[in-house]
Amino acid sequence: SDLVAALGRSIDSAEADKLAKALINVSQVYGNTLNLLFGLTELEFKLLAFNQGAILRGNSLTSKMMTLYSRKFAAPYLELVFGNLIRDMIADQNLNLDLKMNSPSESESVAQNEQKLRETVAQVFDKLCTIESIQSLPVNIRAIAALIAQLAREHSPTSVLPLVGGFLMLRLINATLLTPEFFLNGLQLIPKDRRNLTILSKVLQNISNKKEFKEEYMVKVNELVTQYQQKMDDFLEAVISQPSDDNLPPWLCEKPRLLETISENEIATEEILFFIKCFQTCQDKFIAEIEKLENYTDE
């Protein structure tokens, strides 16, 4: 995982998404994606101990891989919890959750928007916090959340649930709300739909972060942060309390494969060529990043 992290810190940012996708695909063939994510997550906590607010928050390689991995395995869960809600939101041509008022004449319509936003948030939590939805969250996703909680207790004990929420909400749930076409087929979104989903995701993220809105037009829904904070905490606690129904260690969720059991056609040639290109184009920087990590470990 140290080498992968060094490579991620070396390549051009324009290639980061492609690298994250290639690493997920190739590590899945070898059966060690979860172990790789565990190692990268632990390293990120160590490297960012001086800046705990940045852990799993930026566009690091670890964060990108978490988003891709979570979406790949959580499709049935996302369909169960958010499928109908998102479809209904898009189908409702009159739905407007925007609270920004451009003129006093819009006060009545903005008040209606606010009420609808409150109702939509209530719908999310009614679905999110059920035993059925929590149990439908894949064991490997729950294992990552449990690891984040464990590392947070060691490195940032006052931010355990916000960091777990940063993974589940930012990397999975809100990422889905912002780009639902990645898991719901046949969706056609117009700008109004994206705006509605963006506003909903902002409210959910602030509830998870335990932070009130500072934007003047959103201050009126700050009470939602307080109102749903306990429900959010209960949801996150339930997710990390038992990452496996039969209480197996997380690493047993995968079965690493021996190199000789993997055929050539299981790994796309373009991904191999991409890895070679990455090493060739950033060789000096890659070596420098490895030395930094080695020095950090020695300290």
mmCIF file of C-alpha atoms in Angstrom:
data_model
loop_
_atom_site.group_PDB
_atom_site.id
_atom_site.type_symbol
_atom_site.label_atom_id
_atom_site.label_comp_id
_atom_site.label_asym_id
_atom_site.label_seq_id
_atom_site.Cartn_x
_atom_site.Cartn_y
_atom_site.Cartn_z
ATOM 1 C CA SER A 1 0.000 0.000 0.000
ATOM 2 C CA ASP A 2 2.966 2.352 0.606
ATOM 3 C CA LEU A 3 4.065 1.946 -3.018
ATOM 4 C CA VAL A 4 0.542 2.566 -4.278
ATOM 5 C CA ALA A 5 0.249 5.677 -2.098
ATOM 6 C CA ALA A 6 3.600 6.928 -3.408
ATOM 7 C CA LEU A 7 2.443 6.405 -6.980
ATOM 8 C CA GLY A 8 -0.784 8.268 -6.275
ATOM 9 C CA ARG A 9 1.162 11.240 -4.901
ATOM 10 C CA SER A 10 3.462 11.219 -7.937
ATOM 11 C CA ILE A 11 1.203 11.160 -10.960
ATOM 12 C CA ASP A 12 -0.501 14.105 -12.590
ATOM 13 C CA SER A 13 -3.855 14.898 -10.981
ATOM 14 C CA ALA A 14 -5.535 14.480 -14.377
ATOM 15 C CA GLU A 15 -4.605 10.784 -14.277
ATOM 16 C CA ALA A 16 -5.706 10.144 -10.675
ATOM 17 C CA ASP A 17 -9.222 8.926 -11.520
ATOM 18 C CA LYS A 18 -7.893 6.550 -14.149
ATOM 19 C CA LEU A 19 -5.277 5.198 -11.732
ATOM 20 C CA ALA A 20 -7.888 4.653 -9.008
ATOM 21 C CA LYS A 21 -10.113 2.703 -11.402
ATOM 22 C CA ALA A 22 -7.208 0.597 -12.698
ATOM 23 C CA LEU A 23 -6.073 -0.246 -9.161
ATOM 24 C CA ILE A 24 -9.577 -1.324 -8.146
ATOM 25 C CA ASN A 25 -9.940 -3.519 -11.234
ATOM 26 C CA VAL A 26 -6.514 -5.171 -10.984
ATOM 27 C CA SER A 27 -6.600 -5.679 -7.203
ATOM 28 C CA GLN A 28 -10.003 -7.338 -7.563
ATOM 29 C CA VAL A 29 -8.500 -9.884 -9.914
ATOM 30 C CA TYR A 30 -5.848 -10.649 -7.301
ATOM 31 C CA GLY A 31 -8.461 -10.682 -4.537
ATOM 32 C CA ASN A 32 -6.823 -8.081 -2.315
ATOM 33 C CA THR A 33 -8.770 -4.849 -2.911
ATOM 34 C CA LEU A 34 -10.030 -4.637 0.657
ATOM 35 C CA ASN A 35 -6.578 -5.224 2.130
ATOM 36 C CA LEU A 36 -5.163 -2.556 -0.182
ATOM 37 C CA LEU A 37 -7.825 -0.057 0.915
ATOM 38 C CA PHE A 38 -7.169 -0.929 4.557
ATOM 39 C CA GLY A 39 -3.461 -0.204 4.115
ATOM 40 C CA LEU A 40 -4.050 3.067 2.254
ATOM 41 C CA THR A 41 -6.572 4.221 4.856
ATOM 42 C CA GLU A 42 -4.220 3.492 7.747
ATOM 43 C CA LEU A 43 -1.403 5.326 5.971
ATOM 44 C CA GLU A 44 -3.619 8.363 5.351
ATOM 45 C CA PHE A 45 -4.449 8.598 9.049
ATOM 46 C CA LYS A 46 -0.752 8.500 9.912
ATOM 47 C CA LEU A 47 0.330 11.016 7.284
ATOM 48 C CA LEU A 48 -2.445 13.488 8.100
ATOM 49 C CA ALA A 49 -2.301 13.212 11.884
ATOM 50 C CA PHE A 50 -1.183 16.860 11.948
ATOM 51 C CA ASN A 51 -4.238 17.904 9.903
ATOM 52 C CA GLN A 52 -7.065 15.664 11.032
ATOM 53 C CA GLY A 53 -9.713 17.717 9.246
ATOM 54 C CA ALA A 54 -8.209 16.629 5.917
ATOM 55 C CA ILE A 55 -8.385 12.870 6.579
ATOM 56 C CA LEU A 56 -10.450 11.189 3.845
ATOM 57 C CA ARG A 57 -11.773 14.603 2.813
ATOM 58 C CA GLY A 58 -9.585 15.584 -0.125
ATOM 59 C CA ASN A 59 -9.285 14.082 -3.584
ATOM 60 C CA SER A 60 -6.546 11.682 -2.548
ATOM 61 C CA LEU A 61 -6.056 8.365 -4.307
ATOM 62 C CA THR A 62 -7.475 6.625 -1.226
ATOM 63 C CA SER A 63 -10.666 8.690 -1.348
ATOM 64 C CA LYS A 64 -11.124 8.112 -5.071
ATOM 65 C CA MET A 65 -10.664 4.363 -4.672
ATOM 66 C CA MET A 66 -13.108 4.292 -1.766
ATOM 67 C CA THR A 67 -15.752 6.010 -3.881
ATOM 68 C CA LEU A 68 -15.304 3.581 -6.786
ATOM 69 C CA TYR A 69 -15.152 0.503 -4.564
ATOM 70 C CA SER A 70 -18.205 1.507 -2.540
ATOM 71 C CA ARG A 71 -20.317 2.197 -5.609
ATOM 72 C CA LYS A 72 -19.266 -1.082 -7.183
ATOM 73 C CA PHE A 73 -20.471 -3.198 -4.270
ATOM 74 C CA ALA A 74 -23.274 -1.087 -2.842
ATOM 75 C CA ALA A 75 -25.593 -0.888 -5.865
ATOM 76 C CA PRO A 76 -28.395 -3.019 -4.295
ATOM 77 C CA TYR A 77 -28.175 -0.973 -1.085
ATOM 78 C CA LEU A 78 -28.309 2.322 -2.959
ATOM 79 C CA GLU A 79 -31.292 1.100 -4.971
ATOM 80 C CA LEU A 80 -33.120 0.044 -1.793
ATOM 81 C CA VAL A 81 -32.538 3.297 0.087
ATOM 82 C CA PHE A 82 -32.417 5.940 -2.639
ATOM 83 C CA GLY A 83 -33.720 4.437 -5.891
ATOM 84 C CA ASN A 84 -37.382 5.392 -5.624
ATOM 85 C CA LEU A 85 -36.623 8.669 -3.861
ATOM 86 C CA ILE A 86 -34.347 9.876 -6.651
ATOM 87 C CA ARG A 87 -36.719 8.719 -9.383
ATOM 88 C CA ASP A 88 -39.626 10.512 -7.694
ATOM 89 C CA MET A 89 -37.578 13.688 -7.317
ATOM 90 C CA ILE A 90 -36.688 13.669 -11.004
ATOM 91 C CA ALA A 91 -40.228 12.792 -12.092
ATOM 92 C CA ASP A 92 -41.691 15.716 -10.120
ATOM 93 C CA GLN A 93 -41.327 18.554 -12.603
ATOM 94 C CA ASN A 94 -42.500 21.100 -10.020
ATOM 95 C CA LEU A 95 -40.044 20.065 -7.297
ATOM 96 C CA ASN A 96 -37.734 22.865 -6.233
ATOM 97 C CA LEU A 97 -35.594 22.628 -3.088
ATOM 98 C CA ASP A 98 -33.709 25.865 -3.702
ATOM 99 C CA LEU A 99 -33.919 28.264 -0.748
ATOM 100 C CA LYS A 100 -32.144 31.159 -2.391
ATOM 101 C CA MET A 101 -34.527 34.093 -2.771
ATOM 102 C CA ASN A 102 -33.762 36.590 -5.516
ATOM 103 C CA SER A 103 -36.594 39.005 -4.696
ATOM 104 C CA PRO A 104 -39.201 39.504 -1.920
ATOM 105 C CA SER A 105 -41.906 38.328 -4.296
ATOM 106 C CA GLU A 106 -40.421 34.810 -4.103
ATOM 107 C CA SER A 107 -40.862 34.475 -0.326
ATOM 108 C CA GLU A 108 -43.951 32.273 -0.575
ATOM 109 C CA SER A 109 -42.453 29.888 -3.114
ATOM 110 C CA VAL A 110 -39.185 29.667 -1.134
ATOM 111 C CA ALA A 111 -41.188 28.783 1.985
ATOM 112 C CA GLN A 112 -42.820 25.963 0.002
ATOM 113 C CA ASN A 113 -39.381 24.813 -1.155
ATOM 114 C CA GLU A 114 -38.173 24.775 2.443
ATOM 115 C CA GLN A 115 -41.096 22.627 3.524
ATOM 116 C CA LYS A 116 -40.463 20.201 0.688
ATOM 117 C CA LEU A 117 -36.764 20.023 1.612
ATOM 118 C CA ARG A 118 -37.700 19.164 5.201
ATOM 119 C CA GLU A 119 -40.044 16.440 3.956
ATOM 120 C CA THR A 120 -37.368 15.013 1.654
ATOM 121 C CA VAL A 121 -34.777 14.883 4.445
ATOM 122 C CA ALA A 122 -37.340 13.097 6.629
ATOM 123 C CA GLN A 123 -37.897 10.552 3.836
ATOM 124 C CA VAL A 124 -34.161 9.871 3.626
ATOM 125 C CA PHE A 125 -33.825 9.184 7.348
ATOM 126 C CA ASP A 126 -36.982 7.076 7.444
ATOM 127 C CA LYS A 127 -35.322 4.777 4.907
ATOM 128 C CA LEU A 128 -31.687 5.164 5.948
ATOM 129 C CA CYS A 129 -32.126 4.089 9.570
ATOM 130 C CA THR A 130 -34.196 0.941 9.139
ATOM 131 C CA ILE A 131 -32.722 -2.405 10.147
ATOM 132 C CA GLU A 132 -33.325 -3.646 6.606
ATOM 133 C CA SER A 133 -31.263 -0.885 4.999
ATOM 134 C CA ILE A 134 -28.405 -1.187 7.509
ATOM 135 C CA GLN A 135 -28.232 -4.955 7.057
ATOM 136 C CA SER A 136 -28.272 -4.539 3.278
ATOM 137 C CA LEU A 137 -25.089 -2.445 3.391
ATOM 138 C CA PRO A 138 -22.406 -4.887 2.135
ATOM 139 C CA VAL A 139 -20.101 -6.395 4.745
ATOM 140 C CA ASN A 140 -16.964 -5.077 3.015
ATOM 141 C CA ILE A 141 -18.287 -1.506 3.102
ATOM 142 C CA ARG A 142 -19.130 -1.903 6.782
ATOM 143 C CA ALA A 143 -15.650 -3.317 7.374
ATOM 144 C CA ILE A 144 -14.059 -0.178 5.907
ATOM 145 C CA ALA A 145 -16.302 1.994 8.086
ATOM 146 C CA ALA A 146 -15.313 -0.065 11.150
ATOM 147 C CA LEU A 147 -11.617 0.341 10.320
ATOM 148 C CA ILE A 148 -12.043 4.116 9.976
ATOM 149 C CA ALA A 149 -13.707 4.176 13.401
ATOM 150 C CA GLN A 150 -10.849 2.165 14.895
ATOM 151 C CA LEU A 151 -8.188 4.452 13.396
ATOM 152 C CA ALA A 152 -10.149 7.550 14.399
ATOM 153 C CA ARG A 153 -10.218 6.386 18.024
ATOM 154 C CA GLU A 154 -6.417 6.154 17.883
ATOM 155 C CA HIS A 155 -5.638 9.364 15.975
ATOM 156 C CA SER A 156 -8.669 11.621 16.393
ATOM 157 C CA PRO A 157 -10.908 10.340 19.222
ATOM 158 C CA THR A 158 -13.218 13.361 19.157
ATOM 159 C CA SER A 159 -14.038 12.867 15.465
ATOM 160 C CA VAL A 160 -14.921 9.178 15.235
ATOM 161 C CA LEU A 161 -18.454 9.445 13.847
ATOM 162 C CA PRO A 162 -17.767 12.493 11.613
ATOM 163 C CA LEU A 163 -14.884 10.571 9.994
ATOM 164 C CA VAL A 164 -17.043 7.478 9.509
ATOM 165 C CA GLY A 165 -19.721 9.768 8.095
ATOM 166 C CA GLY A 166 -17.131 11.332 5.827
ATOM 167 C CA PHE A 167 -16.667 7.921 4.219
ATOM 168 C CA LEU A 168 -20.271 6.731 4.114
ATOM 169 C CA MET A 169 -21.907 10.053 3.323
ATOM 170 C CA LEU A 170 -19.284 11.822 1.222
ATOM 171 C CA ARG A 171 -17.843 8.835 -0.647
ATOM 172 C CA LEU A 172 -20.963 6.722 -1.053
ATOM 173 C CA ILE A 173 -24.339 8.325 -0.359
ATOM 174 C CA ASN A 174 -23.728 11.908 -1.452
ATOM 175 C CA ALA A 175 -21.603 10.776 -4.369
ATOM 176 C CA THR A 176 -24.648 8.789 -5.471
ATOM 177 C CA LEU A 177 -27.021 11.712 -5.036
ATOM 178 C CA LEU A 178 -24.763 13.962 -7.110
ATOM 179 C CA THR A 179 -24.330 11.442 -9.943
ATOM 180 C CA PRO A 180 -27.249 8.978 -9.694
ATOM 181 C CA GLU A 181 -26.933 7.976 -13.339
ATOM 182 C CA PHE A 182 -23.952 5.814 -12.353
ATOM 183 C CA PHE A 183 -26.178 3.325 -10.533
ATOM 184 C CA LEU A 184 -29.715 4.006 -11.820
ATOM 185 C CA ASN A 185 -30.127 3.195 -15.487
ATOM 186 C CA GLY A 186 -32.134 5.354 -17.826
ATOM 187 C CA LEU A 187 -32.042 8.561 -15.814
ATOM 188 C CA GLN A 188 -32.129 11.845 -17.676
ATOM 189 C CA LEU A 189 -31.332 14.762 -15.410
ATOM 190 C CA ILE A 190 -31.813 18.427 -16.175
ATOM 191 C CA PRO A 191 -30.004 21.219 -14.266
ATOM 192 C CA LYS A 192 -32.959 21.636 -11.862
ATOM 193 C CA ASP A 193 -32.707 17.964 -10.858
ATOM 194 C CA ARG A 194 -28.990 18.255 -10.131
ATOM 195 C CA ARG A 195 -29.591 21.399 -8.111
ATOM 196 C CA ASN A 196 -32.235 19.655 -5.997
ATOM 197 C CA LEU A 197 -29.989 16.644 -5.399
ATOM 198 C CA THR A 198 -27.035 18.895 -4.579
ATOM 199 C CA ILE A 199 -29.035 20.776 -1.939
ATOM 200 C CA LEU A 200 -30.235 17.516 -0.389
ATOM 201 C CA SER A 201 -26.679 16.153 -0.284
ATOM 202 C CA LYS A 202 -25.432 19.365 1.379
ATOM 203 C CA VAL A 203 -27.979 19.039 4.158
ATOM 204 C CA LEU A 204 -27.103 15.368 4.734
ATOM 205 C CA GLN A 205 -23.383 16.132 4.754
ATOM 206 C CA ASN A 206 -23.784 18.948 7.278
ATOM 207 C CA ILE A 207 -25.818 16.676 9.531
ATOM 208 C CA SER A 208 -23.052 14.080 9.304
ATOM 209 C CA ASN A 209 -20.342 16.686 9.972
ATOM 210 C CA LYS A 210 -22.348 18.250 12.819
ATOM 211 C CA LYS A 211 -21.879 21.642 11.200
ATOM 212 C CA GLU A 212 -24.443 24.366 10.694
ATOM 213 C CA PHE A 213 -24.799 26.256 7.431
ATOM 214 C CA LYS A 214 -23.111 29.634 7.105
ATOM 215 C CA GLU A 215 -24.738 30.600 3.818
ATOM 216 C CA GLU A 216 -27.452 33.117 4.637
ATOM 217 C CA TYR A 217 -30.098 31.443 2.504
ATOM 218 C CA MET A 218 -29.476 28.034 4.164
ATOM 219 C CA VAL A 219 -29.388 29.199 7.794
ATOM 220 C CA LYS A 220 -33.143 28.685 8.068
ATOM 221 C CA VAL A 221 -32.662 24.886 7.913
ATOM 222 C CA ASN A 222 -29.868 24.706 10.479
ATOM 223 C CA GLU A 223 -32.331 23.180 12.915
ATOM 224 C CA LEU A 224 -32.273 20.085 10.690
ATOM 225 C CA VAL A 225 -28.639 19.568 11.692
ATOM 226 C CA THR A 226 -29.691 19.391 15.334
ATOM 227 C CA GLN A 227 -32.941 17.549 14.682
ATOM 228 C CA TYR A 228 -31.350 14.644 12.806
ATOM 229 C CA GLN A 229 -27.949 14.513 14.487
ATOM 230 C CA GLN A 230 -28.911 11.713 16.871
ATOM 231 C CA LYS A 231 -30.490 9.689 14.072
ATOM 232 C CA MET A 232 -27.332 10.118 11.997
ATOM 233 C CA ASP A 233 -25.154 9.059 14.945
ATOM 234 C CA ASP A 234 -27.360 6.010 15.564
ATOM 235 C CA PHE A 235 -27.086 5.050 11.892
ATOM 236 C CA LEU A 236 -23.279 5.357 11.869
ATOM 237 C CA GLU A 237 -22.952 3.479 15.173
ATOM 238 C CA ALA A 238 -25.127 0.670 13.811
ATOM 239 C CA VAL A 239 -22.979 0.392 10.685
ATOM 240 C CA ILE A 240 -19.680 0.093 12.578
ATOM 241 C CA SER A 241 -20.969 -1.958 15.514
ATOM 242 C CA GLN A 242 -20.810 -5.282 13.700
ATOM 243 C CA PRO A 243 -19.324 -5.155 10.199
ATOM 244 C CA SER A 244 -20.223 -8.774 9.532
ATOM 245 C CA ASP A 245 -23.418 -10.670 10.321
ATOM 246 C CA ASP A 246 -21.438 -13.721 11.495
ATOM 247 C CA ASN A 247 -18.725 -11.559 13.096
ATOM 248 C CA LEU A 248 -15.933 -12.776 10.822
ATOM 249 C CA PRO A 249 -12.744 -10.678 10.638
ATOM 250 C CA PRO A 250 -12.925 -8.225 7.702
ATOM 251 C CA TRP A 251 -9.939 -9.743 5.898
ATOM 252 C CA LEU A 252 -11.864 -12.998 5.422
ATOM 253 C CA CYS A 253 -14.252 -11.192 3.071
ATOM 254 C CA GLU A 254 -11.704 -11.672 0.280
ATOM 255 C CA LYS A 255 -9.709 -14.662 -0.899
ATOM 256 C CA PRO A 256 -6.325 -13.541 -2.301
ATOM 257 C CA ARG A 257 -5.260 -15.526 -5.348
ATOM 258 C CA LEU A 258 -1.852 -16.924 -6.227
ATOM 259 C CA LEU A 259 -0.191 -15.357 -9.249
ATOM 260 C CA GLU A 260 -0.062 -18.651 -11.147
ATOM 261 C CA THR A 261 -3.864 -19.018 -10.943
ATOM 262 C CA ILE A 262 -4.505 -15.753 -12.815
ATOM 263 C CA SER A 263 -4.800 -15.921 -16.600
ATOM 264 C CA GLU A 264 -3.571 -13.199 -18.935
ATOM 265 C CA ASN A 265 -7.029 -12.247 -20.160
ATOM 266 C CA GLU A 266 -8.279 -11.422 -16.642
ATOM 267 C CA ILE A 267 -6.362 -8.136 -16.579
ATOM 268 C CA ALA A 268 -6.997 -5.619 -19.348
ATOM 269 C CA THR A 269 -3.910 -4.882 -21.415
ATOM 270 C CA GLU A 270 -4.639 -1.157 -21.388
ATOM 271 C CA GLU A 271 -4.483 -1.135 -17.589
ATOM 272 C CA ILE A 272 -1.070 -2.817 -17.580
ATOM 273 C CA LEU A 273 0.155 -0.317 -20.173
ATOM 274 C CA PHE A 274 -1.259 2.513 -18.078
ATOM 275 C CA PHE A 275 0.695 1.368 -15.009
ATOM 276 C CA ILE A 276 3.889 1.202 -17.089
ATOM 277 C CA LYS A 277 3.227 4.707 -18.414
ATOM 278 C CA CYS A 278 2.706 6.027 -14.887
ATOM 279 C CA PHE A 279 6.014 4.630 -13.686
ATOM 280 C CA GLN A 280 7.853 5.906 -16.750
ATOM 281 C CA THR A 281 6.485 9.455 -16.643
ATOM 282 C CA CYS A 282 6.886 10.075 -12.910
ATOM 283 C CA GLN A 283 9.834 7.842 -12.019
ATOM 284 C CA ASP A 284 11.908 10.498 -10.233
ATOM 285 C CA LYS A 285 8.974 11.859 -8.261
ATOM 286 C CA PHE A 286 7.858 8.327 -7.408
ATOM 287 C CA ILE A 287 11.277 7.498 -5.945
ATOM 288 C CA ALA A 288 11.249 10.755 -3.976
ATOM 289 C CA GLU A 289 7.809 9.953 -2.531
ATOM 290 C CA ILE A 290 8.967 6.480 -1.500
ATOM 291 C CA GLU A 291 11.929 8.031 0.319
ATOM 292 C CA LYS A 292 9.574 10.431 2.099
ATOM 293 C CA LEU A 293 7.418 7.547 3.271
ATOM 294 C CA GLU A 294 10.484 5.602 4.422
ATOM 295 C CA ASN A 295 11.744 8.613 6.378
ATOM 296 C CA TYR A 296 8.318 9.052 7.929
ATOM 297 C CA THR A 297 8.267 5.373 8.973
ATOM 298 C CA ASP A 298 11.756 5.668 10.472
ATOM 299 C CA GLU A 299 10.661 8.640 12.563
#
